[in-house]
Short mmCIF file of C-alpha atoms and ligand atoms in Angstrom, two decimals:
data_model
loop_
_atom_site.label_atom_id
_atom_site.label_comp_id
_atom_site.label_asym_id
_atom_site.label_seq_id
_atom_site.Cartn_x
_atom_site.Cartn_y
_atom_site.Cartn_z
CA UNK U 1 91.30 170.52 219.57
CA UNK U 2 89.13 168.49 216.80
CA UNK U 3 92.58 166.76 216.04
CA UNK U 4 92.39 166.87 212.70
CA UNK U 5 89.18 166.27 211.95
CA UNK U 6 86.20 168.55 211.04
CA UNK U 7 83.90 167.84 213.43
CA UNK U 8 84.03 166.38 217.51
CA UNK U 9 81.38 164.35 216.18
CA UNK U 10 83.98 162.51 213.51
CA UNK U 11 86.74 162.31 216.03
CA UNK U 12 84.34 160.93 218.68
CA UNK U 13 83.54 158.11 216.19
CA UNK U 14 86.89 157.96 215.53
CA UNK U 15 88.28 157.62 218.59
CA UNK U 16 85.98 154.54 219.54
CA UNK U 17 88.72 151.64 218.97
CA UNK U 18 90.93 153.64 221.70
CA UNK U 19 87.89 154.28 223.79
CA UNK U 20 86.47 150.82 224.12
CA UNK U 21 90.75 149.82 225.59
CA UNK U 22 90.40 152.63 227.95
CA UNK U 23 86.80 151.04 229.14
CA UNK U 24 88.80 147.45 229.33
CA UNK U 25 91.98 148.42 231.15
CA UNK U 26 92.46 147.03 234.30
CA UNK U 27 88.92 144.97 234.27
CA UNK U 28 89.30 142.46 231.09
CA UNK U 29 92.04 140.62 231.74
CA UNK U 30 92.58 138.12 229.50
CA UNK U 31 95.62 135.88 230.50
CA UNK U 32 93.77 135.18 234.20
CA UNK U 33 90.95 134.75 232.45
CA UNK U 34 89.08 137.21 234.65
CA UNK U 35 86.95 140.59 234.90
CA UNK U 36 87.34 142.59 237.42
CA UNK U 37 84.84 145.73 238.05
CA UNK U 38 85.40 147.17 241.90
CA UNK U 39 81.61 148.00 242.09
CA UNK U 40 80.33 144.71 240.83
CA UNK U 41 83.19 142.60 243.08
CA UNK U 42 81.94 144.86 246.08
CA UNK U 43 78.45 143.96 245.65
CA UNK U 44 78.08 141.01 243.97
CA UNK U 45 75.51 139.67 246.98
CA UNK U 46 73.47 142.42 245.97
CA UNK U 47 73.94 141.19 242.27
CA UNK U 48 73.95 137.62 242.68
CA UNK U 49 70.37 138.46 245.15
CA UNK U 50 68.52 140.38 242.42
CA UNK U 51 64.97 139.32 241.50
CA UNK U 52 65.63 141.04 238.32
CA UNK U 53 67.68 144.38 237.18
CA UNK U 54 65.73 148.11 236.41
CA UNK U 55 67.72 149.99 233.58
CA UNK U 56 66.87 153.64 233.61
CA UNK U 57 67.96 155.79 231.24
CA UNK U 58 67.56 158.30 228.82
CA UNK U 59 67.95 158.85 224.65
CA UNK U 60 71.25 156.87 223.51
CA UNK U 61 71.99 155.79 227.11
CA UNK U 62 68.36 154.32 226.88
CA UNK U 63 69.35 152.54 223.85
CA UNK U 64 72.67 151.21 225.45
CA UNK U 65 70.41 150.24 228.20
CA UNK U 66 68.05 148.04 225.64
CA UNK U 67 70.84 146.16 224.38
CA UNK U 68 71.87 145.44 227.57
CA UNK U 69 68.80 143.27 227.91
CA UNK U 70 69.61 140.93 225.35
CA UNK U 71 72.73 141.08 226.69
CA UNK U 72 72.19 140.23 230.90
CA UNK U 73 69.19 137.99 229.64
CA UNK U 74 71.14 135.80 227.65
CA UNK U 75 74.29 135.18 229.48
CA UNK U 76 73.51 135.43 233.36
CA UNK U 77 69.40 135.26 232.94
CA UNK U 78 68.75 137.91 234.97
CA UNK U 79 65.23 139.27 233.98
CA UNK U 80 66.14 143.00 232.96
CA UNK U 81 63.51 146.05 232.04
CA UNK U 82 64.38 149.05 230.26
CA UNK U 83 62.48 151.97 231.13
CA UNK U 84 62.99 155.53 230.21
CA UNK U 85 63.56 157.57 233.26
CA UNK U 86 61.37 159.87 232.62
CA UNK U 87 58.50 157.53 232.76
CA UNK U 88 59.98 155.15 235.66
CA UNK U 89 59.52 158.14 237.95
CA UNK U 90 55.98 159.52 237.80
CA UNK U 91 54.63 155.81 236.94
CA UNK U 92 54.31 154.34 240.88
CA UNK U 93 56.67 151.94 239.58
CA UNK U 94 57.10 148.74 242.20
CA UNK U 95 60.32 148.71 243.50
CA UNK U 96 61.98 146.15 245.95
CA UNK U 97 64.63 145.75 247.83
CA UNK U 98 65.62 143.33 246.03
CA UNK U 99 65.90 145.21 242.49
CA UNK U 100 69.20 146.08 241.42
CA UNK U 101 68.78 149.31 239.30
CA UNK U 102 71.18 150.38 236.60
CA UNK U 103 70.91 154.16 236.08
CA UNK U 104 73.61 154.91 232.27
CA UNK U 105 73.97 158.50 231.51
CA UNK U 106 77.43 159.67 230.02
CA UNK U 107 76.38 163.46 231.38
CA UNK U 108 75.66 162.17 234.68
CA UNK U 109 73.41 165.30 234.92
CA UNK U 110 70.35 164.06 233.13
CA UNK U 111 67.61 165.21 235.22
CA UNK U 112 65.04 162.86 234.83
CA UNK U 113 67.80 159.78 235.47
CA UNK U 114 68.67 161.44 238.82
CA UNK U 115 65.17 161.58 239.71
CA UNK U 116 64.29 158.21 238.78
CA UNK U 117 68.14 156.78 240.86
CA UNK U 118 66.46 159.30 243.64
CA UNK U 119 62.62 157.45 244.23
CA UNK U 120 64.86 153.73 243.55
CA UNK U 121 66.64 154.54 246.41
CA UNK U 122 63.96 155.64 248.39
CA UNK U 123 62.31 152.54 248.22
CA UNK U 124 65.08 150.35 248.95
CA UNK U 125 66.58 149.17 245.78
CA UNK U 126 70.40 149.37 244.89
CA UNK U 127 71.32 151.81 242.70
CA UNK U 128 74.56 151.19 240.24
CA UNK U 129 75.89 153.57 237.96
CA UNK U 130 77.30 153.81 234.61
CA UNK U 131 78.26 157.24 233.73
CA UNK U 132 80.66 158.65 231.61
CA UNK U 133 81.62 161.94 233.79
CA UNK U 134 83.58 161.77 236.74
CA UNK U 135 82.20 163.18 239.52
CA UNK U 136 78.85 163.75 238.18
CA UNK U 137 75.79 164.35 240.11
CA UNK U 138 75.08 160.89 238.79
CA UNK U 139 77.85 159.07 239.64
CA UNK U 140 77.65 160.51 243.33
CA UNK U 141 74.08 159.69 243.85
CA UNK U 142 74.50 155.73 243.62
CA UNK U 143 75.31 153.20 245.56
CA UNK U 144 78.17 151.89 243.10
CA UNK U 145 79.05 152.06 239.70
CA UNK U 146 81.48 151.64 236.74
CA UNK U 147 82.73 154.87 234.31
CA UNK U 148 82.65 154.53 230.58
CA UNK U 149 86.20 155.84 230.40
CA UNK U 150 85.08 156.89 227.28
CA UNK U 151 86.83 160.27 227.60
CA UNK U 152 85.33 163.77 227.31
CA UNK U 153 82.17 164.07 224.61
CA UNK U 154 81.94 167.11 223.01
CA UNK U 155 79.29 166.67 220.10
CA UNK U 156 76.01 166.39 221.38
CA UNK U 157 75.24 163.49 219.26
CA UNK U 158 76.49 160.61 221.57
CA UNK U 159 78.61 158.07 219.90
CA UNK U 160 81.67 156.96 221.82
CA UNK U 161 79.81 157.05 225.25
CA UNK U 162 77.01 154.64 223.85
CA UNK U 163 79.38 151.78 222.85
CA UNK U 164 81.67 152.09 225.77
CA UNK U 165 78.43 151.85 227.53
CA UNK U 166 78.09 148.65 226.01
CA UNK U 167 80.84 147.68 226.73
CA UNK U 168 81.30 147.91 230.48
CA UNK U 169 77.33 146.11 230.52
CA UNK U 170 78.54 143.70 228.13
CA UNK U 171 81.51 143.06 231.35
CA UNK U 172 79.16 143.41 233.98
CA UNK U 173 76.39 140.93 231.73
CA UNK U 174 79.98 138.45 231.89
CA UNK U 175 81.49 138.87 235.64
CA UNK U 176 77.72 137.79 237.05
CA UNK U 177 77.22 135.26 234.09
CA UNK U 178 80.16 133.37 235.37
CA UNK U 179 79.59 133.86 239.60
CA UNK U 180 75.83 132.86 238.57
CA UNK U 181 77.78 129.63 236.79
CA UNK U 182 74.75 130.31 233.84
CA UNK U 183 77.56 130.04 230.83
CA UNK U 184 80.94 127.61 231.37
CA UNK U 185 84.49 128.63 231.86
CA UNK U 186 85.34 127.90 228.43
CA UNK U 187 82.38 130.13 226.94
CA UNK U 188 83.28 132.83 229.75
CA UNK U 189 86.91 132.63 227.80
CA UNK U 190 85.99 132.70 224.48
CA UNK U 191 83.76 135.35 225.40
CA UNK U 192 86.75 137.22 226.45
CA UNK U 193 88.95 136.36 223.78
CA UNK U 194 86.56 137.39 221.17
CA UNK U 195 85.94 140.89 223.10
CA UNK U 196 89.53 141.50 223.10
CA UNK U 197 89.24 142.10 219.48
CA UNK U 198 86.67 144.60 219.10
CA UNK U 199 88.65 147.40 219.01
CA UNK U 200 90.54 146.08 215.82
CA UNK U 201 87.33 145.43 214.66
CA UNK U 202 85.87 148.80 215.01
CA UNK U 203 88.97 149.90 213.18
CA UNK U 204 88.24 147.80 210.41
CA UNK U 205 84.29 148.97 210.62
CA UNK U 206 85.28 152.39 210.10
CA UNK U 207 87.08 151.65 206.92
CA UNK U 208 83.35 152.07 205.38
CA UNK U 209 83.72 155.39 205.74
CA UNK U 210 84.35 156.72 202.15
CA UNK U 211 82.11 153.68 201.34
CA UNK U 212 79.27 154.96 203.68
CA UNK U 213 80.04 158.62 202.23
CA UNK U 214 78.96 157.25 198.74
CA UNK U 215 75.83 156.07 200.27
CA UNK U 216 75.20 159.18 202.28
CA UNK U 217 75.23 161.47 199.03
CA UNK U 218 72.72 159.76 197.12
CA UNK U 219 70.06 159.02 199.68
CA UNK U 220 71.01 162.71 201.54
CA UNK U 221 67.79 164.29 200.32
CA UNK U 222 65.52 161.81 201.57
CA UNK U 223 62.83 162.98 203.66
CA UNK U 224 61.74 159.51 205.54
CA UNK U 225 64.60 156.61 206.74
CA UNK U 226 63.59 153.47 208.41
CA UNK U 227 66.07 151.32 210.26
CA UNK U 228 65.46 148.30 210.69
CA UNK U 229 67.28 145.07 213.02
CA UNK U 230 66.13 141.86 215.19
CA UNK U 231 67.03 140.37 218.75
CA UNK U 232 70.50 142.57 220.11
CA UNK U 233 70.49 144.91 216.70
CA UNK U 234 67.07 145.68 216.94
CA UNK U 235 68.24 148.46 219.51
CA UNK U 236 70.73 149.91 217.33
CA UNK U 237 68.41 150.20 214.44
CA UNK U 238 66.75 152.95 216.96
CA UNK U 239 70.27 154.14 217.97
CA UNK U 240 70.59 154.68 213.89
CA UNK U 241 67.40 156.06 213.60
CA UNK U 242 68.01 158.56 216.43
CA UNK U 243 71.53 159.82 215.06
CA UNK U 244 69.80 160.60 212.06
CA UNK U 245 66.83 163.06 213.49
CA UNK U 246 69.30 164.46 215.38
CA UNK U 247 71.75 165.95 213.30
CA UNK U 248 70.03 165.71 209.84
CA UNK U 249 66.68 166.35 210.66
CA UNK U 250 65.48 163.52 208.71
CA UNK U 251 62.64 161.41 210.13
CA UNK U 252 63.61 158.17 211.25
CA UNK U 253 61.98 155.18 212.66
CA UNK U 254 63.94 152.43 213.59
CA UNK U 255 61.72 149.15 214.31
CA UNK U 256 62.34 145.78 214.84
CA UNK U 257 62.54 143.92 211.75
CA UNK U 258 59.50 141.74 212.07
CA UNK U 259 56.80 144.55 213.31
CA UNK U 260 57.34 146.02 210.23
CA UNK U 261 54.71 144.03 208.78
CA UNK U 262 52.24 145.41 211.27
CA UNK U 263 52.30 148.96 210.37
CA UNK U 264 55.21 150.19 208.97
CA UNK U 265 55.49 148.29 206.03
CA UNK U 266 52.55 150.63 204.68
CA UNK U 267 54.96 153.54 204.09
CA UNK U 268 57.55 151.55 201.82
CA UNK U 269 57.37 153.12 198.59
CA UNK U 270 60.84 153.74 196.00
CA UNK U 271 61.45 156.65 198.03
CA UNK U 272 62.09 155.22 200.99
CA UNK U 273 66.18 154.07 202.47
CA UNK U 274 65.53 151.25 204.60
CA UNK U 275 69.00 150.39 206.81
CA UNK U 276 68.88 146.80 207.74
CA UNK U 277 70.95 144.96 210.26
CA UNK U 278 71.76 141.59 208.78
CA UNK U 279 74.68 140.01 210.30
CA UNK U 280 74.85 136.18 209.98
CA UNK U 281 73.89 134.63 213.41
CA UNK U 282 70.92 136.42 214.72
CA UNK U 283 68.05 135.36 213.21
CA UNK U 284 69.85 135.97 209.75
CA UNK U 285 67.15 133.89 207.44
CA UNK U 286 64.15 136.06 209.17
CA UNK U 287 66.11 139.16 208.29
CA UNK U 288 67.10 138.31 204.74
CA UNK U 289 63.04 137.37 204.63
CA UNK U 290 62.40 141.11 205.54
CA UNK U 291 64.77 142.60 202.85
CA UNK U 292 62.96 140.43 200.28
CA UNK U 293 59.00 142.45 201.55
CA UNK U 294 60.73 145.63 201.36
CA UNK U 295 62.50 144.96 198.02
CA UNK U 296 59.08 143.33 196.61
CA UNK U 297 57.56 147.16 197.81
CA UNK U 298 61.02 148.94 196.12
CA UNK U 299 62.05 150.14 198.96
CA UNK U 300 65.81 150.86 198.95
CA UNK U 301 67.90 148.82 201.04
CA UNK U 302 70.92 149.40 202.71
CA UNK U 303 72.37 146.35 204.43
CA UNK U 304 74.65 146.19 207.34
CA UNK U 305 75.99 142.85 206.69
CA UNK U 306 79.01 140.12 208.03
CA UNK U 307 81.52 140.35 206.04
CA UNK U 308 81.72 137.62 202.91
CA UNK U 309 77.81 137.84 202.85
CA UNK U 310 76.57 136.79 199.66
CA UNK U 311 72.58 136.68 200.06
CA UNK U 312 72.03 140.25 201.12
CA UNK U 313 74.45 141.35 198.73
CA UNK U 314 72.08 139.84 195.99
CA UNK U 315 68.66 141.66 196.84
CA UNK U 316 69.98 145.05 199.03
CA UNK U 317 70.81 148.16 196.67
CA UNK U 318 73.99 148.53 199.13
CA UNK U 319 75.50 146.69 201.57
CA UNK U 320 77.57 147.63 204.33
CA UNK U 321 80.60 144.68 205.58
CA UNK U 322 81.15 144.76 209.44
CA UNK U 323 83.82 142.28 210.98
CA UNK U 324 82.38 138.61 211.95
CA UNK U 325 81.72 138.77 215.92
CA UNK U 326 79.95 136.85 218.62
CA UNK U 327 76.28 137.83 217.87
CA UNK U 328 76.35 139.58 221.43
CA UNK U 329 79.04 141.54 220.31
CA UNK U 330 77.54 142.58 217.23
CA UNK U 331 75.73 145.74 218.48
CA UNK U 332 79.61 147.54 218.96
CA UNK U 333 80.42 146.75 215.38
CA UNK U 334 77.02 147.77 213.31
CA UNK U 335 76.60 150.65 215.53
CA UNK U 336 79.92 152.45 213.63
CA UNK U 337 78.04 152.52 209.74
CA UNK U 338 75.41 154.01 210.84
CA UNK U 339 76.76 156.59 213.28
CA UNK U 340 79.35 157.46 210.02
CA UNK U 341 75.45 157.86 207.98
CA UNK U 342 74.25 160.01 209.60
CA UNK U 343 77.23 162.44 210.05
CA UNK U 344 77.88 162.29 206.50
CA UNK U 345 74.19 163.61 205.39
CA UNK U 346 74.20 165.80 208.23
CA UNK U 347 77.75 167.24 207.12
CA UNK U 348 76.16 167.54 202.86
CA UNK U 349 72.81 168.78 204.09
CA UNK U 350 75.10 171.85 205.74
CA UNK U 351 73.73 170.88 209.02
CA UNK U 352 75.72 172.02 212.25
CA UNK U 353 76.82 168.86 213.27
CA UNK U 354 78.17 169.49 216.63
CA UNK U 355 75.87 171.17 218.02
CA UNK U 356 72.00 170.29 216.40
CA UNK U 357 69.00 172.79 216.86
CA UNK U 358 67.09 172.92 219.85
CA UNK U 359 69.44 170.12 221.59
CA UNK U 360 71.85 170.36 224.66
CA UNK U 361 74.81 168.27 225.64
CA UNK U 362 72.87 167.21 229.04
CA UNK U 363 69.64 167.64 229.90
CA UNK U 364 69.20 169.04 233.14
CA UNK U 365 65.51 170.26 232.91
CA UNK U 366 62.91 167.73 233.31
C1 F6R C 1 71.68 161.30 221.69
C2 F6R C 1 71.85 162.07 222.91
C3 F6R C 1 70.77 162.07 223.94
C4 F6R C 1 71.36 161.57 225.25
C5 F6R C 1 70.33 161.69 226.39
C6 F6R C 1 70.86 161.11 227.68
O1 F6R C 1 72.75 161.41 220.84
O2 F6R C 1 72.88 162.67 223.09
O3 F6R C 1 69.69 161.29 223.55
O4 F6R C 1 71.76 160.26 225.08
O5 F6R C 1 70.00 163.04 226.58
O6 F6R C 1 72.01 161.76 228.09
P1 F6R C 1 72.94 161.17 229.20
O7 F6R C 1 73.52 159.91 228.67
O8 F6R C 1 73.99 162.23 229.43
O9 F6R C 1 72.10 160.92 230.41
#
C-alpha cells in the first residue's frame, strides 16, 4: 500500500510529478493554447465582477492560499486576502456580494473552513471551492469549485495536496488573467509552456533527496529552525517551517526574509539552521543581502537556490539546486527540499511520521 516506500508521507512527496498531470488533465491544454476549468468558465461574470477575492483556509491549505496572492495579484490584479478560517468567521468580517471567496481544504471537512464558506454565503458572496476530496462536505457546500486531483492523502502532513493546490490557483490566477486581458497572449503562452514542465521539474527537485538526507543528519538535533523566503517563497518558508513542527517537533519559524531584521534576527546564534529561499528572479540581491546578516551572526545557512547559482553557494554552509522556473512558478519547485527536510529528521529523530502526536488527518472540531 506504501508502494515501496517507508512512509505515505515519502510516497506522497513522491508522487507529486504524477499528481500535478492529474491536476492539469483536461484543463491545460497546451496546443489550443487554452485553460479550461468548468467552474471558472461557468462563472466567470461572477469572476470577472469581483471587487476583490476572500481566501479562507486553514494550516497548509492556508499557506497554498498565501501564495495564491502573489499569484492572482500579479497576473489578473485582483486584490486577494488570505484569512484563516478560523478567524474570518467570528471577526464580523464585511462581506459583499460582490466578493468571490475561495474556501482550499484537501479534507473538505475542516470545520472552521465550512463555517467560514457557511456565514460567506449567508451574506451574499460566491463561494468556490478547491478541495481535494470528492464529495466532501466542502466541496458540496459551494457554489463551484475545482478538485486537486491530487489523489488520496494518507500522511497527515500535507504535501501533494498543497502543490496541486497551487497548481489549480496558479490555472485559475491564468484563465481570469487572460479574460481580464491584464497579461498578453504571448505571456498567457509562455506561461503555459513553462507550466507544462513542472512536473519534470519536480522530478529533477527530488533528486536532492540523498543530498537533503546529508543535510538532515547533521542539523537533526537542532532544537530551533528558521525558514526564511521573500515575495511568492515567503509562503513556503512557513509551509517549511510548518512541516517541520509537525513531524519533528522542532520549533520553526518561517518569516519573510526582510522582517528578520525586526525581531528575529536576535535569536541567530551558531546554533541556529536558517533555510533560505534564494532563487534568482525574486528579489535575489535582497535575499543574498539576508544570507550575508545571518552568516555575519554564524548562523547556518541552508540555501534553496536556482540551479548554476554561484553567489549563495559562496556564503551558505549548504545549498540546495531547484530547476530554473518562472518566478511564479517557483513556490512548486522549492516547496519539494524542504518537505524531503523535514521527513528526513523526522524519520532519524524516530518520530512517527505518518501519523504526528496530537494531530488528525482533518479537523472537524472547531
Ligand atoms: C499540515 C496539515 C494541516 C492542514 C489543515 C487544513 O500538514 O495537514 O495544517 O493543512 O488542517 O486541512 P484541510 O486542507 O483538509 O482543510
Amino acid at each position: 500500500e506504501k508502494g515501496g516506500y517507508n512512509h505515505f508521507m515519502l510516497k506522497e512527496i513522491y508522487e507529486q510529478p504524477d499528481a500535478i498531470l492529474d491536476t492539469f488533465r483536461g484543463r491545460l491544454l497546451i496546443n489550443d493554447a487554452v485553460i479550461k476549468l468548468a467552474g471558472v468558465e461557468d462563472n466567470m461574470k461572477k469572476f470577472l465582477a469581483a471587487d476583490r477575492i476572500i481566501v479562507v483556509a486553514c494550516g497548509t491549505s492556508w499557506h497554498a492560499g498565501l501564495v495564491s496572492e502573489y499569484i492572482f495579484e500579479d497576473l489578473a490584479r485582483i486584490p486577494v486576502e488570505v484569512e484563516y478560517a478560523s478567524e474570518f468567521r467570528y471577526r464580523n468580517p464585511v462581506i459583499t456580494e460582490k466578493d468571490v471567496v475561495i474556501a482550499i481544504s484537501q479534507s473538505g471537512e475542516t470545520a472552521d473552513t465550512l463555517a467560514a464558506i457557511k456565514l460567506a454565503k449567508s451574506r451574499g458572496a460566491f463561494v468556490f471551492g478547491v478541495c481535494n476530496v470528492v464529495g466532501s462536505s466542502i466541496a458540496r457546500e459551494t457554489d463551484a469549485g475545482a478538485y486537486t486531483h491530487a489523489g488520496p492523502e494518507i500522511g497527515v502532513a500535507s504535501t501533494k495536496a498543497f502543490t496541486t493546490q497551487i497548481t489549480v490557483l496558479t490555472l485559475m490566477a491564468l484563465r481570469l488573467a487572460r479574460a481580464k486581458g491584464t497579461i498578453s497572449s504571448s505571456e498567457f503562452r509562455h506561461h503555459l509552456i513553462e507550466l507544462e514542465t513542472i512536473p519534470d521539474k519536480v522530478k529533477e527537485a527530488l533528486e536532492s533527496d540523498s543530498y537533503v538526507q546529508t543535510i538532515a543528519n547533521i542539523y537533526k538535533d537542532a532544537t530551533n529552525f528558521l525558514y526564511l523566503g521573500r515575495g511568492f517563497n515567503f509562503p513556503v518558508a512557513l509551509e517549511g517551517a510548518l512541516k517541520l513542527k509537525e513531524i519533528s517537533y522542532i520549533h520553526a519559524e518561517g518569516y519573510p526574509a526582510a522582517e528578520m531584521k525586526h525581531g528575529p534576527i536576535a535569536l541567530i546564534d551558531e546554533q541556529m539552521p536558517v533555510v533560505v529561499i534564494a532563487t534568482k528572479k525574486g528579489h535575489y540581491e535582497k535575499v543574498v543581502s539576508n544570507i550575508q546578516e545571518i552568516k555575519s551572526r554564524k548562523g547556518k545557512i541552508i540555501g534553496i537556490v536556482t540551479k548554476g547559482d554561484k553567489n549563495v553557494r559562496e556564503l551558505a554552509d549548504h545549498v540546495i539546486e531547484v530547476p530554473e522556473s518562472l518566478e511564479c512558478l517557483t513556490p512548486l519547485l522549492t516547496t519539494i527540499p524542504l518537505q524531503l527536510l523535514s521527513y528526513h529528521i523526522a524519520v532519524m529523530l524516530g518520530k512517527n511520521v505518518d501519523q504526528p502526536r496530537n494531530l488528525a488527518k482533518s479537523v472537524t472540531v472547531e
